[in-house]
Amino acid sequence: MISAPDVVAFTREEELEDDLYREPPLPEEYSVPLFPFAGQGANPWAKVAGSKFTRDFILISEFSEQVGPQPLLTIPDDAKVSGTFDLNYFSLRIMSVDYQASFVGHPPGSAYPKLNFVEDSKVVLGDSKEGAFAYVHHLTLYDLEARGFVRPFCMAYISADEHKIMQQFQELSTEFSKASECLKTGNRKAFANELEKKLKDLDYTRTVLHNETEQQKKANDKGYYTTQAIEKANELASVEKSIIEHQDLLRQIRSYPYRKLKESEFHPYEPECALDRADVSSNQDLTASDPAEPGETHLYTHVPSYTPKLIKAKSAKCFDKKLKTLEELCDVYFFTQTLDQLHHIERTFRGDVCYLLTEQISRALLKQQSVTNFLFEDVSFLDEKPPEKQYRGCQGLGQDATDEKCSEESLAPKVVISLGSYKSSVECVPIKMEQEVEDPEEPKMSESVMSEHQENLDYLDADIKGSISSGESIEVLGTEKSGAGLTKSESQASLPVMPSPQAGRSKVGSRRTVSEDSIEVLSTCPSESLIPEDLKASYPSAINEEPYVDDEEGGLRFTPRLNPDIDEGQDDVSKQESLVQVDAACCIGKESPSFLEPLPELGQKVCEEDGVVRIPPQPYRPAEQGLRGGFPSHDGLSGGLLPYELDSRYLTGSREVSKSSLDECSDSTSYISSAASTCSDRTPSPAHLACGAGERHRKRAGQNALRFIRQYPFAHPAIYSLLSGRTLVVLGEDETMVKRLVTALSIFVPNCGVYAKPVKHWVTSPLHLVDFQKWKLIGLQRAVSPAGVNMLHALSRYSRYLSILDADSKTLRCPLYKGTVVARLADHRTQIKRGSTYYMHVQSILTQLCSKAFLFTFCHHLHLPISEREPEESVVNRRMNFLKLQLGLANEDIKIVQYLAELLKLHYIQEPGQGGNPLLRFDYVPSFLYKI
Amino acid sequence: KSSVQTIGEEQIQNPYTELLVLKGHQDIVRFLVQIDDCRFASAGDDGIIFLWNAQTGEKLYELHGHTHKITAIAPFSSSDVTEEKTDMIISASADRTVIIWDCTSGRQVQKVSCFHSTVKCLTVLQRLNVWLSGGSDLCVWNRKLDLLCKTSHLPDAGISALVELPKNCVAATVGKELIIFRLSASNNESEGWNVLEVKRLVDHQDNISSLVSVNDLTFVTGSHIGELIVWDALDWTKQASECNFWDSSVHPDVQPEIKLSQSPHETSVQHLTSDEECVFAAVGKGIYVYNLQMKRVIACQKTAHDSTVLHIEKLPNRQLISCSEDGSVRIWELREKQQLPAEPVPTGFFNMWGFGRANKQANQAAKKMQENTPMYFLELVGDLIGHSSAVQMFLYFGELGLATCSADHLIILWKDGERESSLRSLTLFKKLAQNGDLQLRL
């Protein structure tokens, strides 16, 4: 993992490491008065007016037609989470910002009620009084008994950290869309079922009525109709009308454009079946719309036998009837799926945003190291089904198809920005833009580095000053629905708005103005529910073309002069530029047409810095913007996943407007101090669900490793053994102790292939040569029994292949180490206190080692003679010189790199299908006994 | 306790720094046979024969056909000028069958099961294009597995070893006797052969345990009680014999109790190998180098291993490899002694014989030995520890390394790590060149 060293301090710990925190307290007179609001373990960056809830949570609310907005459930489902936070109040707020024009009913000119397949809307809003910020995802579900057949719901991710919401917007939107999609799928199914039942009822009613009418006709031989008969006839007519209406509804719900989501593993049903159903039902076969095709045993195809009921002619909607619960509205299966997904979201996004971002960046970077990352990284974790949208860029631009698609899509945005729409009642505060304006070129990294800190402070300053209370107002800064990419008042005219290539797909550009007691809608964007399939695949929350163009009132609208047919190979930078120009032409932000220009260079510069990668957290974005080639990417699959890649979607909406990324690149600390200013959440923050366990393991391992390094003065030779491929046996009586040591040391064990780490935590039988081939770190039981004697015998027999760490007598028998790498890796005086921080430190050093091994492995002349006549010795000399001089390796460090290089070679020589014989490499070197 | 010479963990001259474990056998692996430059076969008590690639350790074929343990195996390449060279192996098993295998296809070519007893040894006479099987009788076969002729039933356990001698003769060891057979073309048929017993040599006091041909003129036999006899291969006369250079008890009648106190294994000549100058004998736990010209032992390592030495082989570079029941393989180098021959023999030199023996005897022996003080000595340059049980045999593949087989069911390929590493680099760059770049995402 690559981690910026100045970021690692912000990693969060799973649990408090008590022993590590036990440091001598300062004398009373020197101690600084404690932060007044700080409780135990409080986050010093937390806002003073802390939020009323302890951690992020997800809230599902409904705008009930009977009682109005009401919270339904929270995830995690724990009263402590929301604390004193007023869920009812917040539900009211979040439900009141649904701007979607969900329309169901009789549209003018249409005979029948028409179902709208309403898209979800996505809104970010903040309530500074409550200290709550939320990503709000509105969706509508169908309910035959509801008014207009719709039930508005919303799911909200509520956090005290607005930066998290803003910066993770895309990810949140993606994940929530999945949840919503699941919910809606279930709902459509349930709705269709409901309609079928209703139709059966109606059919039955019609038959009954018809019979009655016939009887009356027969009974009544007078030439005229009685009122009764007329009534009956009317009733019959209305039932028939109702039948037609319902049939139409059924047809509509079934003709819902099914599409197969890319995340097939997520999507809980087979769309083919759904289509079948649709086909079948289109026959208007009412009695058995689904004659349970044999073999179709899907949960949802199962239609329980239903006895039709007689429906009263006037089935008046009564308010005392009980509305269906959310669970009833959807299929139970889909409902649990949705809950699972929401839990997944909660786990994914909990914790400090800084940590999330660091995690994303390092994951993205690691993916680039496709050649070496198998050595120390959990490849399965990297390879795992990519959280597509988030890390799409990482998937390798080698996939040309995707790439092309990206550029196509990014080339053809119709950016529609409406200014002034939803102008809020808030006074917007002009923000000083002078810094940028003064220095519009800002071409040099160095300059920006210098100026940025200052600027950043200024912005913070502006932020504080700019917080003007606007009372109980709702401030809508931008909604997608209306085509408003951003909202701004005239007073804000100095604020530049920059549509980016991505603006087309998520027009979330909006600027938030802080105003107390207000709900601020920071940005919205429509859901993807109706996006054509091909677009959908890559941009789940994007609608490429704006169908609501006409809706906005008085909004400025412009379309970039970018034609879709512009050469796709066009330079990304120029793309950006042209967009910026377009933007400038739109009379906003004229002062700074070149904000984006310096960034590509900047990015490159950042990465050219050798040694430590200093990249502050920043949301990782897809790679359309390219900026390729700046990063030393080994394999030519230059991933565009440059961490510093600018994403103007966010930038335009964030306070730091265009320059925040500059800030972030140059001065991550100051960035963090502002970005991480709030952290509502004291919960652990695994950045990714799937790696939750792995994450925990890493932290534990990091912690244990730290302890090991402090405890054992001979940690260096032990770690050297592992890094150079010599099996280390941890011998001890106590299983937990041995296992802890093994866990600690496991982070130093290079992988031999893409399989699991060659670590065996606990063995009780005597070891054999084959074990050393397979395992590089073994926990071994010391037993007193005769078997134990055998075991010790085996150990001494194979001692040349082994380093033996005796956990009971605290001795280590292994070869001498005089190198320098391990000293940096495991400094017992390190100031690092947290396990995960130390883990990251280890990862960064190991990554350096890997890159050295990479260079060493793939330099042709280091291994093969330049000319045929060149003697072997000169090649050997060249090789050693390279290792010593070029790579700066000393003594035993050479062995480490050689071993890693050997692993690399083996890994890439190996035929794919073939497991390959495991090799055991060893050296005839003397071992020494280390004691404490 | 052990007087075995040991070498520390630092073994600069030991080239074997990489190993591959070849798994497949389910019982003791007793035989390794080289097929060609990079292939070898292994066989053992599980009755299965495996063909391996000596470079990659890849398992090429698994030959099933025998139902009992394999007792003998020999490579058999057809040298017919007209045909393409085909590599075959012959294997004999305790199930009283002999099978010929094709190493290229991994298939059974032919099977003979008309034996009355287990075939214990196989010899291919390339020159005559026939092969011999030795058991309770000696049979001569041609390539097509036609029985050409056979001897009458031999006493005792039958033939335990066969060696080809000049003039269409073979030497066979039967118990204590050494029998010379001669093959002669029969008069009536073109393909017919007759086998005749020419001579019986009964110079050995005990069962002959090893038999090796040194060159066209000489062959050597060794017996269980440590006699070594050098024979003339042409007239089958005794050229020289040594039976006291490792054991003073040449007169068993004088010290019968000593004889009893020693397990016969301690003096048994387990294996013999030779180069032009010397015969190398694995005797008990020791290794002895007998110079044919000087007709005496020039170097020895009385306790080369902790346990009986099972196999030794001379390498081209003055090195000697031995493997033993103690599970280790040791690499020795024959070096000239720097010190004066008058240097006193260290007292511990005869420790292994010191038990239950009068000091006088020991002194006598010491005196005797002092006269024969070798001018050379065997220096341990490396040991290979990997097997957990007796190493039965090994096969030296030169640059490719060394294959060892063991009673722990494993075969280990020992390789020169440096060489392997550069080979891998070569492969890597070849692969890169093939793919055009580094796009080898696996």
mmCIF file with all atom_site columns, N, CA and C in Angstrom, chain A residues 637 768-770 773 797-798 800-801 813 860 863-864 902 905 907-909 917 919-922 924-925 927, chain B residues 9 11 14 16-20 23 57 327 383 385-388 412 421 424-426 429 431 440-442:
data_model
loop_
_atom_site.group_PDB
_atom_site.id
_atom_site.type_symbol
_atom_site.label_atom_id
_atom_site.label_alt_id
_atom_site.label_comp_id
_atom_site.label_asym_id
_atom_site.label_entity_id
_atom_site.label_seq_id
_atom_site.pdbx_PDB_ins_code
_atom_site.Cartn_x
_atom_site.Cartn_y
_atom_site.Cartn_z
_atom_site.occupancy
_atom_site.B_iso_or_equiv
_atom_site.pdbx_formal_charge
_atom_site.auth_seq_id
_atom_site.auth_comp_id
_atom_site.auth_asym_id
_atom_site.auth_atom_id
_atom_site.pdbx_PDB_model_num
ATOM 1   N N  . LEU A 1 637 ? -0.058 -0.113  -19.162 1.00 0.00 ? 637 LEU A N  1
ATOM 2   C CA . LEU A 1 637 ? -1.490 0.026   -18.981 1.00 0.00 ? 637 LEU A CA 1
ATOM 3   C C  . LEU A 1 637 ? -1.704 1.225   -18.108 1.00 0.00 ? 637 LEU A C  1
ATOM 4   N N  . HIS A 1 768 ? 8.339  -30.907 8.167   1.00 0.00 ? 768 HIS A N  1
ATOM 5   C CA . HIS A 1 768 ? 9.041  -31.625 7.123   1.00 0.00 ? 768 HIS A CA 1
ATOM 6   C C  . HIS A 1 768 ? 9.486  -30.629 6.069   1.00 0.00 ? 768 HIS A C  1
ATOM 7   N N  . LEU A 1 769 ? 10.374 -31.097 5.236   1.00 0.00 ? 769 LEU A N  1
ATOM 8   C CA . LEU A 1 769 ? 10.905 -30.212 4.203   1.00 0.00 ? 769 LEU A CA 1
ATOM 9   C C  . LEU A 1 769 ? 9.798  -29.582 3.361   1.00 0.00 ? 769 LEU A C  1
ATOM 10  N N  . VAL A 1 770 ? 8.789  -30.378 3.073   1.00 0.00 ? 770 VAL A N  1
ATOM 11  C CA . VAL A 1 770 ? 7.703  -29.895 2.228   1.00 0.00 ? 770 VAL A CA 1
ATOM 12  C C  . VAL A 1 770 ? 7.015  -28.689 2.876   1.00 0.00 ? 770 VAL A C  1
ATOM 13  N N  . GLN A 1 773 ? 8.669  -25.515 2.024   1.00 0.00 ? 773 GLN A N  1
ATOM 14  C CA . GLN A 1 773 ? 8.354  -25.062 0.678   1.00 0.00 ? 773 GLN A CA 1
ATOM 15  C C  . GLN A 1 773 ? 7.051  -24.294 0.685   1.00 0.00 ? 773 GLN A C  1
ATOM 16  N N  . ARG A 1 797 ? 17.450 -30.731 12.581  1.00 0.00 ? 797 ARG A N  1
ATOM 17  C CA . ARG A 1 797 ? 17.878 -31.340 11.323  1.00 0.00 ? 797 ARG A CA 1
ATOM 18  C C  . ARG A 1 797 ? 17.762 -30.360 10.173  1.00 0.00 ? 797 ARG A C  1
ATOM 19  N N  . TYR A 1 798 ? 16.643 -29.672 10.129  1.00 0.00 ? 798 TYR A N  1
ATOM 20  C CA . TYR A 1 798 ? 16.422 -28.762 9.022   1.00 0.00 ? 798 TYR A CA 1
ATOM 21  C C  . TYR A 1 798 ? 16.830 -27.344 9.359   1.00 0.00 ? 798 TYR A C  1
ATOM 22  N N  . ARG A 1 800 ? 19.107 -25.521 8.721   1.00 0.00 ? 800 ARG A N  1
ATOM 23  C CA . ARG A 1 800 ? 19.676 -24.650 7.702   1.00 0.00 ? 800 ARG A CA 1
ATOM 24  C C  . ARG A 1 800 ? 18.609 -23.948 6.873   1.00 0.00 ? 800 ARG A C  1
ATOM 25  N N  . TYR A 1 801 ? 17.433 -24.483 6.898   1.00 0.00 ? 801 TYR A N  1
ATOM 26  C CA . TYR A 1 801 ? 16.352 -23.845 6.141   1.00 0.00 ? 801 TYR A CA 1
ATOM 27  C C  . TYR A 1 801 ? 15.512 -22.921 7.010   1.00 0.00 ? 801 TYR A C  1
ATOM 28  N N  . ARG A 1 813 ? 17.140 -17.882 16.577  1.00 0.00 ? 813 ARG A N  1
ATOM 29  C CA . ARG A 1 813 ? 18.295 -18.464 15.916  1.00 0.00 ? 813 ARG A CA 1
ATOM 30  C C  . ARG A 1 813 ? 18.124 -18.217 14.434  1.00 0.00 ? 813 ARG A C  1
ATOM 31  N N  . HIS A 1 860 ? 17.150 -6.141  -18.480 1.00 0.00 ? 860 HIS A N  1
ATOM 32  C CA . HIS A 1 860 ? 17.654 -7.245  -19.279 1.00 0.00 ? 860 HIS A CA 1
ATOM 33  C C  . HIS A 1 860 ? 19.124 -7.525  -19.030 1.00 0.00 ? 860 HIS A C  1
ATOM 34  N N  . HIS A 1 863 ? 20.874 -9.574  -16.219 1.00 0.00 ? 863 HIS A N  1
ATOM 35  C CA . HIS A 1 863 ? 20.765 -11.029 -16.115 1.00 0.00 ? 863 HIS A CA 1
ATOM 36  C C  . HIS A 1 863 ? 21.342 -11.743 -17.317 1.00 0.00 ? 863 HIS A C  1
ATOM 37  N N  . LEU A 1 864 ? 21.378 -11.057 -18.419 1.00 0.00 ? 864 LEU A N  1
ATOM 38  C CA . LEU A 1 864 ? 21.843 -11.708 -19.624 1.00 0.00 ? 864 LEU A CA 1
ATOM 39  C C  . LEU A 1 864 ? 22.989 -10.894 -20.211 1.00 0.00 ? 864 LEU A C  1
ATOM 40  N N  . GLU A 1 902 ? 13.184 -13.120 -7.535  1.00 0.00 ? 902 GLU A N  1
ATOM 41  C CA . GLU A 1 902 ? 12.995 -14.521 -7.897  1.00 0.00 ? 902 GLU A CA 1
ATOM 42  C C  . GLU A 1 902 ? 11.503 -14.869 -7.877  1.00 0.00 ? 902 GLU A C  1
ATOM 43  N N  . LYS A 1 905 ? 9.929  -13.423 -10.943 1.00 0.00 ? 905 LYS A N  1
ATOM 44  C CA . LYS A 1 905 ? 10.226 -14.239 -12.119 1.00 0.00 ? 905 LYS A CA 1
ATOM 45  C C  . LYS A 1 905 ? 9.337  -15.480 -12.137 1.00 0.00 ? 905 LYS A C  1
ATOM 46  N N  . HIS A 1 907 ? 6.633  -16.014 -10.753 1.00 0.00 ? 907 HIS A N  1
ATOM 47  C CA . HIS A 1 907 ? 5.226  -15.701 -10.926 1.00 0.00 ? 907 HIS A CA 1
ATOM 48  C C  . HIS A 1 907 ? 4.888  -15.480 -12.387 1.00 0.00 ? 907 HIS A C  1
ATOM 49  N N  . TYR A 1 908 ? 5.794  -14.857 -13.102 1.00 0.00 ? 908 TYR A N  1
ATOM 50  C CA . TYR A 1 908 ? 5.454  -14.511 -14.474 1.00 0.00 ? 908 TYR A CA 1
ATOM 51  C C  . TYR A 1 908 ? 5.884  -15.558 -15.481 1.00 0.00 ? 908 TYR A C  1
ATOM 52  N N  . ILE A 1 909 ? 6.803  -16.398 -15.075 1.00 0.00 ? 909 ILE A N  1
ATOM 53  C CA . ILE A 1 909 ? 7.180  -17.476 -15.978 1.00 0.00 ? 909 ILE A CA 1
ATOM 54  C C  . ILE A 1 909 ? 6.099  -18.542 -15.986 1.00 0.00 ? 909 ILE A C  1
ATOM 55  N N  . ASN A 1 917 ? 5.849  -26.130 -9.620  1.00 0.00 ? 917 ASN A N  1
ATOM 56  C CA . ASN A 1 917 ? 6.381  -26.748 -8.426  1.00 0.00 ? 917 ASN A CA 1
ATOM 57  C C  . ASN A 1 917 ? 6.903  -25.690 -7.487  1.00 0.00 ? 917 ASN A C  1
ATOM 58  N N  . LEU A 1 919 ? 9.306  -24.026 -5.196  1.00 0.00 ? 919 LEU A N  1
ATOM 59  C CA . LEU A 1 919 ? 10.748 -24.116 -5.038  1.00 0.00 ? 919 LEU A CA 1
ATOM 60  C C  . LEU A 1 919 ? 11.101 -23.823 -3.598  1.00 0.00 ? 919 LEU A C  1
ATOM 61  N N  . LEU A 1 920 ? 12.191 -24.366 -3.175  1.00 0.00 ? 920 LEU A N  1
ATOM 62  C CA . LEU A 1 920 ? 12.739 -23.921 -1.911  1.00 0.00 ? 920 LEU A CA 1
ATOM 63  C C  . LEU A 1 920 ? 14.141 -23.430 -2.199  1.00 0.00 ? 920 LEU A C  1
ATOM 64  N N  . ARG A 1 921 ? 14.341 -22.167 -1.975  1.00 0.00 ? 921 ARG A N  1
ATOM 65  C CA . ARG A 1 921 ? 15.680 -21.610 -2.156  1.00 0.00 ? 921 ARG A CA 1
ATOM 66  C C  . ARG A 1 921 ? 16.284 -21.370 -0.789  1.00 0.00 ? 921 ARG A C  1
ATOM 67  N N  . PHE A 1 922 ? 17.536 -21.589 -0.708  1.00 0.00 ? 922 PHE A N  1
ATOM 68  C CA . PHE A 1 922 ? 18.159 -21.408 0.586   1.00 0.00 ? 922 PHE A CA 1
ATOM 69  C C  . PHE A 1 922 ? 19.616 -21.032 0.395   1.00 0.00 ? 922 PHE A C  1
ATOM 70  N N  . TYR A 1 924 ? 23.579 -21.322 2.251   1.00 0.00 ? 924 TYR A N  1
ATOM 71  C CA . TYR A 1 924 ? 24.367 -21.952 3.297   1.00 0.00 ? 924 TYR A CA 1
ATOM 72  C C  . TYR A 1 924 ? 25.041 -20.843 4.087   1.00 0.00 ? 924 TYR A C  1
ATOM 73  N N  . VAL A 1 925 ? 24.302 -20.324 5.008   1.00 0.00 ? 925 VAL A N  1
ATOM 74  C CA . VAL A 1 925 ? 24.879 -19.252 5.825   1.00 0.00 ? 925 VAL A CA 1
ATOM 75  C C  . VAL A 1 925 ? 24.750 -19.655 7.287   1.00 0.00 ? 925 VAL A C  1
ATOM 76  N N  . SER A 1 927 ? 24.023 -19.489 11.207  1.00 0.00 ? 927 SER A N  1
ATOM 77  C CA . SER A 1 927 ? 22.997 -18.846 12.020  1.00 0.00 ? 927 SER A CA 1
ATOM 78  C C  . SER A 1 927 ? 23.599 -18.430 13.353  1.00 0.00 ? 927 SER A C  1
ATOM 79  N N  . GLU B 2 9   ? 27.068 -24.662 8.761   1.00 0.00 ? 9   GLU B N  1
ATOM 80  C CA . GLU B 2 9   ? 26.016 -24.213 7.852   1.00 0.00 ? 9   GLU B CA 1
ATOM 81  C C  . GLU B 2 9   ? 26.585 -23.425 6.683   1.00 0.00 ? 9   GLU B C  1
ATOM 82  N N  . GLN B 2 11  ? 28.587 -23.385 3.656   1.00 0.00 ? 11  GLN B N  1
ATOM 83  C CA . GLN B 2 11  ? 29.152 -24.337 2.697   1.00 0.00 ? 11  GLN B CA 1
ATOM 84  C C  . GLN B 2 11  ? 29.359 -23.624 1.379   1.00 0.00 ? 11  GLN B C  1
ATOM 85  N N  . ASN B 2 14  ? 29.283 -25.740 -1.830  1.00 0.00 ? 14  ASN B N  1
ATOM 86  C CA . ASN B 2 14  ? 28.077 -26.490 -2.135  1.00 0.00 ? 14  ASN B CA 1
ATOM 87  C C  . ASN B 2 14  ? 27.226 -25.689 -3.100  1.00 0.00 ? 14  ASN B C  1
ATOM 88  N N  . TYR B 2 16  ? 24.396 -26.476 -4.419  1.00 0.00 ? 16  TYR B N  1
ATOM 89  C CA . TYR B 2 16  ? 22.957 -26.772 -4.439  1.00 0.00 ? 16  TYR B CA 1
ATOM 90  C C  . TYR B 2 16  ? 22.206 -25.873 -3.470  1.00 0.00 ? 16  TYR B C  1
ATOM 91  N N  . THR B 2 17  ? 21.656 -24.801 -3.996  1.00 0.00 ? 17  THR B N  1
ATOM 92  C CA . THR B 2 17  ? 20.973 -23.849 -3.133  1.00 0.00 ? 17  THR B CA 1
ATOM 93  C C  . THR B 2 17  ? 19.503 -23.729 -3.493  1.00 0.00 ? 17  THR B C  1
ATOM 94  N N  . GLU B 2 18  ? 19.025 -24.716 -4.152  1.00 0.00 ? 18  GLU B N  1
ATOM 95  C CA . GLU B 2 18  ? 17.610 -24.668 -4.484  1.00 0.00 ? 18  GLU B CA 1
ATOM 96  C C  . GLU B 2 18  ? 17.139 -26.103 -4.571  1.00 0.00 ? 18  GLU B C  1
ATOM 97  N N  . LEU B 2 19  ? 15.950 -26.340 -4.158  1.00 0.00 ? 19  LEU B N  1
ATOM 98  C CA . LEU B 2 19  ? 15.477 -27.719 -4.277  1.00 0.00 ? 19  LEU B CA 1
ATOM 99  C C  . LEU B 2 19  ? 14.022 -27.765 -4.665  1.00 0.00 ? 19  LEU B C  1
ATOM 100 N N  . LEU B 2 20  ? 13.716 -28.851 -5.296  1.00 0.00 ? 20  LEU B N  1
ATOM 101 C CA . LEU B 2 20  ? 12.338 -29.115 -5.716  1.00 0.00 ? 20  LEU B CA 1
ATOM 102 C C  . LEU B 2 20  ? 11.967 -30.472 -5.145  1.00 0.00 ? 20  LEU B C  1
ATOM 103 N N  . LYS B 2 23  ? 6.788  -35.121 -5.610  1.00 0.00 ? 23  LYS B N  1
ATOM 104 C CA . LYS B 2 23  ? 5.930  -36.059 -4.887  1.00 0.00 ? 23  LYS B CA 1
ATOM 105 C C  . LYS B 2 23  ? 5.173  -36.930 -5.867  1.00 0.00 ? 23  LYS B C  1
ATOM 106 N N  . GLY B 2 57  ? 11.342 -30.507 -13.048 1.00 0.00 ? 57  GLY B N  1
ATOM 107 C CA . GLY B 2 57  ? 10.703 -31.303 -12.006 1.00 0.00 ? 57  GLY B CA 1
ATOM 108 C C  . GLY B 2 57  ? 9.304  -31.715 -12.373 1.00 0.00 ? 57  GLY B C  1
ATOM 109 N N  . GLY B 2 327 ? 19.727 -40.414 5.867   1.00 0.00 ? 327 GLY B N  1
ATOM 110 C CA . GLY B 2 327 ? 18.902 -39.416 5.203   1.00 0.00 ? 327 GLY B CA 1
ATOM 111 C C  . GLY B 2 327 ? 19.666 -38.248 4.637   1.00 0.00 ? 327 GLY B C  1
ATOM 112 N N  . ASP B 2 383 ? 26.820 -30.845 2.470   1.00 0.00 ? 383 ASP B N  1
ATOM 113 C CA . ASP B 2 383 ? 25.861 -31.913 2.674   1.00 0.00 ? 383 ASP B CA 1
ATOM 114 C C  . ASP B 2 383 ? 24.475 -31.415 2.324   1.00 0.00 ? 383 ASP B C  1
ATOM 115 N N  . ILE B 2 385 ? 20.650 -31.879 3.157   1.00 0.00 ? 385 ILE B N  1
ATOM 116 C CA . ILE B 2 385 ? 19.713 -32.465 4.110   1.00 0.00 ? 385 ILE B CA 1
ATOM 117 C C  . ILE B 2 385 ? 18.309 -32.102 3.678   1.00 0.00 ? 385 ILE B C  1
ATOM 118 N N  . GLY B 2 386 ? 17.545 -33.099 3.453   1.00 0.00 ? 386 GLY B N  1
ATOM 119 C CA . GLY B 2 386 ? 16.191 -32.823 2.994   1.00 0.00 ? 386 GLY B CA 1
ATOM 120 C C  . GLY B 2 386 ? 15.300 -34.008 3.269   1.00 0.00 ? 386 GLY B C  1
ATOM 121 N N  . HIS B 2 387 ? 15.827 -35.176 3.027   1.00 0.00 ? 387 HIS B N  1
ATOM 122 C CA . HIS B 2 387 ? 15.009 -36.365 3.225   1.00 0.00 ? 387 HIS B CA 1
ATOM 123 C C  . HIS B 2 387 ? 14.890 -36.669 4.711   1.00 0.00 ? 387 HIS B C  1
ATOM 124 N N  . SER B 2 388 ? 13.776 -37.223 5.044   1.00 0.00 ? 388 SER B N  1
ATOM 125 C CA . SER B 2 388 ? 13.582 -37.546 6.443   1.00 0.00 ? 388 SER B CA 1
ATOM 126 C C  . SER B 2 388 ? 13.842 -39.011 6.704   1.00 0.00 ? 388 SER B C  1
ATOM 127 N N  . ILE B 2 412 ? 13.949 -35.645 -4.400  1.00 0.00 ? 412 ILE B N  1
ATOM 128 C CA . ILE B 2 412 ? 14.300 -34.229 -4.325  1.00 0.00 ? 412 ILE B CA 1
ATOM 129 C C  . ILE B 2 412 ? 15.281 -33.919 -5.437  1.00 0.00 ? 412 ILE B C  1
ATOM 130 N N  . SER B 2 421 ? 18.404 -19.295 -11.316 1.00 0.00 ? 421 SER B N  1
ATOM 131 C CA . SER B 2 421 ? 17.955 -17.915 -11.329 1.00 0.00 ? 421 SER B CA 1
ATOM 132 C C  . SER B 2 421 ? 18.210 -17.282 -12.697 1.00 0.00 ? 421 SER B C  1
ATOM 133 N N  . ARG B 2 424 ? 15.888 -18.634 -15.236 1.00 0.00 ? 424 ARG B N  1
ATOM 134 C CA . ARG B 2 424 ? 14.546 -18.045 -15.128 1.00 0.00 ? 424 ARG B CA 1
ATOM 135 C C  . ARG B 2 424 ? 14.517 -16.673 -15.771 1.00 0.00 ? 424 ARG B C  1
ATOM 136 N N  . SER B 2 425 ? 15.592 -15.916 -15.564 1.00 0.00 ? 425 SER B N  1
ATOM 137 C CA . SER B 2 425 ? 15.652 -14.612 -16.215 1.00 0.00 ? 425 SER B CA 1
ATOM 138 C C  . SER B 2 425 ? 15.559 -14.771 -17.717 1.00 0.00 ? 425 SER B C  1
ATOM 139 N N  . LEU B 2 426 ? 16.291 -15.730 -18.212 1.00 0.00 ? 426 LEU B N  1
ATOM 140 C CA . LEU B 2 426 ? 16.283 -15.973 -19.650 1.00 0.00 ? 426 LEU B CA 1
ATOM 141 C C  . LEU B 2 426 ? 14.868 -16.283 -20.126 1.00 0.00 ? 426 LEU B C  1
ATOM 142 N N  . PHE B 2 429 ? 12.704 -13.174 -20.099 1.00 0.00 ? 429 PHE B N  1
ATOM 143 C CA . PHE B 2 429 ? 12.884 -12.224 -21.196 1.00 0.00 ? 429 PHE B CA 1
ATOM 144 C C  . PHE B 2 429 ? 12.417 -12.825 -22.517 1.00 0.00 ? 429 PHE B C  1
ATOM 145 N N  . LYS B 2 431 ? 9.895  -14.734 -22.752 1.00 0.00 ? 431 LYS B N  1
ATOM 146 C CA . LYS B 2 431 ? 8.439  -14.597 -22.698 1.00 0.00 ? 431 LYS B CA 1
ATOM 147 C C  . LYS B 2 431 ? 8.037  -13.162 -22.976 1.00 0.00 ? 431 LYS B C  1
ATOM 148 N N  . LEU B 2 440 ? 1.846  -9.252  -19.395 1.00 0.00 ? 440 LEU B N  1
ATOM 149 C CA . LEU B 2 440 ? 1.542  -10.621 -18.977 1.00 0.00 ? 440 LEU B CA 1
ATOM 150 C C  . LEU B 2 440 ? 0.780  -10.602 -17.678 1.00 0.00 ? 440 LEU B C  1
ATOM 151 N N  . ARG B 2 441 ? -0.440 -10.268 -17.834 1.00 0.00 ? 441 ARG B N  1
ATOM 152 C CA . ARG B 2 441 ? -1.286 -10.331 -16.646 1.00 0.00 ? 441 ARG B CA 1
ATOM 153 C C  . ARG B 2 441 ? -1.808 -11.741 -16.539 1.00 0.00 ? 441 ARG B C  1
ATOM 154 N N  . LEU B 2 442 ? -1.439 -12.339 -15.481 1.00 0.00 ? 442 LEU B N  1
ATOM 155 C CA . LEU B 2 442 ? -1.845 -13.735 -15.349 1.00 0.00 ? 442 LEU B CA 1
ATOM 156 C C  . LEU B 2 442 ? -3.082 -13.804 -14.491 1.00 0.00 ? 442 LEU B C  1
#
